[in-house]
Amino acid sequence: MKKDLHPDYHFINVQMTDGTVYKTRSTYGKEGDTLQLDIDPTVHPAWTGGNQRLLDAGGQVARFNKRFGGLSLAKK
């Protein structure tokens, strides 16, 4: 393998939005630097489920069956 091909992989501190800090290995910054997150799994709607739009699945299925229930793929 060639020398100096890969960046330096070292320990950094990651600070979550709630103040929680944990250590991980990364190529970010220098050894011991702190990466402060603006968005993390504790606040992002993709992980917390915030602002979800719930669908009436039963109503949609019934409406679909009402419209297309008479159709068949079988040959007559």
C-alpha positions as a LaTeX table, in Angstrom:
\begin{tabular}{lrrr}
\hline
Residue & $x$ (\AA) & $y$ (\AA) & $z$ (\AA) \\
\hline
Met1 & 0.00 & 0.00 & 0.00 \\
Lys2 & 1.26 & 3.51 & $-0.78$ \\
Lys3 & 2.41 & 5.66 & 2.12 \\
Asp4 & 0.41 & 8.82 & 3.01 \\
Leu5 & $-2.46$ & 7.70 & 0.80 \\
His6 & $-5.14$ & 7.72 & 3.51 \\
Pro7 & $-5.97$ & 10.63 & 5.85 \\
Asp8 & $-5.11$ & 10.47 & 9.54 \\
Tyr9 & $-7.71$ & 8.41 & 11.44 \\
His10 & $-7.87$ & 9.48 & 15.11 \\
Phe11 & $-10.18$ & 9.92 & 18.12 \\
Ile12 & $-12.46$ & 12.97 & 18.33 \\
Asn13 & $-15.31$ & 13.99 & 20.64 \\
Val14 & $-18.81$ & 14.37 & 19.19 \\
Gln15 & $-21.16$ & 16.69 & 21.10 \\
Met16 & $-24.87$ & 16.12 & 20.54 \\
Thr17 & $-27.44$ & 18.93 & 20.70 \\
Asp18 & $-28.46$ & 17.93 & 24.25 \\
Gly19 & $-24.86$ & 18.25 & 25.47 \\
Thr20 & $-24.05$ & 14.54 & 25.48 \\
Val21 & $-20.47$ & 13.85 & 24.41 \\
Tyr22 & $-19.02$ & 10.60 & 23.10 \\
Lys23 & $-15.71$ & 9.53 & 21.58 \\
Thr24 & $-15.38$ & 8.07 & 18.12 \\
Arg25 & $-12.74$ & 7.68 & 15.46 \\
Ser26 & $-12.82$ & 10.01 & 12.46 \\
Thr27 & $-10.75$ & 11.87 & 9.90 \\
Tyr28 & $-12.31$ & 15.17 & 11.06 \\
Gly29 & $-9.91$ & 17.77 & 12.51 \\
Lys30 & $-7.07$ & 16.77 & 14.80 \\
Glu31 & $-6.79$ & 14.28 & 17.68 \\
Gly32 & $-9.08$ & 15.40 & 20.54 \\
Asp33 & $-11.09$ & 18.00 & 18.54 \\
Thr34 & $-14.81$ & 18.35 & 19.27 \\
Leu35 & $-17.43$ & 18.11 & 16.53 \\
Gln36 & $-20.62$ & 19.92 & 17.61 \\
Leu37 & $-23.74$ & 18.66 & 15.89 \\
Asp38 & $-26.61$ & 21.00 & 14.97 \\
Ile39 & $-28.91$ & 18.11 & 14.04 \\
Asp40 & $-28.70$ & 14.62 & 15.52 \\
Pro41 & $-30.96$ & 11.59 & 16.04 \\
Thr42 & $-32.37$ & 13.04 & 19.29 \\
Val43 & $-33.95$ & 16.07 & 17.55 \\
His44 & $-34.32$ & 15.29 & 13.83 \\
Pro45 & $-37.88$ & 14.42 & 12.70 \\
Ala46 & $-36.63$ & 11.52 & 10.59 \\
Trp47 & $-35.67$ & 9.72 & 13.82 \\
Thr48 & $-38.15$ & 11.20 & 16.29 \\
Gly49 & $-41.22$ & 10.82 & 14.06 \\
Gly50 & $-42.25$ & 14.45 & 14.42 \\
Asn51 & $-44.79$ & 16.03 & 12.06 \\
Gln52 & $-45.83$ & 12.75 & 10.52 \\
Arg53 & $-48.96$ & 12.68 & 8.43 \\
Leu54 & $-50.99$ & 9.61 & 9.29 \\
Leu55 & $-52.97$ & 8.13 & 6.44 \\
Asp56 & $-56.29$ & 6.37 & 6.74 \\
Ala57 & $-55.05$ & 3.15 & 5.12 \\
Gly58 & $-58.31$ & 1.29 & 5.62 \\
Gly59 & $-60.28$ & 4.02 & 3.90 \\
Gln60 & $-57.87$ & 4.15 & 0.99 \\
Val61 & $-57.96$ & 0.38 & 0.51 \\
Ala62 & $-61.76$ & 0.40 & 0.59 \\
Arg63 & $-61.87$ & 3.23 & $-1.95$ \\
Phe64 & $-59.44$ & 1.35 & $-4.24$ \\
Asn65 & $-61.49$ & $-1.85$ & $-4.02$ \\
Lys66 & $-64.68$ & 0.10 & $-4.75$ \\
Arg67 & $-63.14$ & 1.60 & $-7.90$ \\
Phe68 & $-61.20$ & $-1.37$ & $-9.23$ \\
Gly69 & $-62.70$ & $-4.39$ & $-7.45$ \\
Gly70 & $-64.46$ & $-5.63$ & $-10.60$ \\
Leu71 & $-61.28$ & $-5.80$ & $-12.67$ \\
Ser72 & $-59.63$ & $-9.14$ & $-13.17$ \\
Leu73 & $-56.40$ & $-10.27$ & $-14.81$ \\
Ala74 & $-57.86$ & $-13.69$ & $-15.67$ \\
Lys75 & $-58.72$ & $-14.41$ & $-19.31$ \\
Lys76 & $-62.41$ & $-14.66$ & $-20.09$ \\
\hline
\end{tabular}
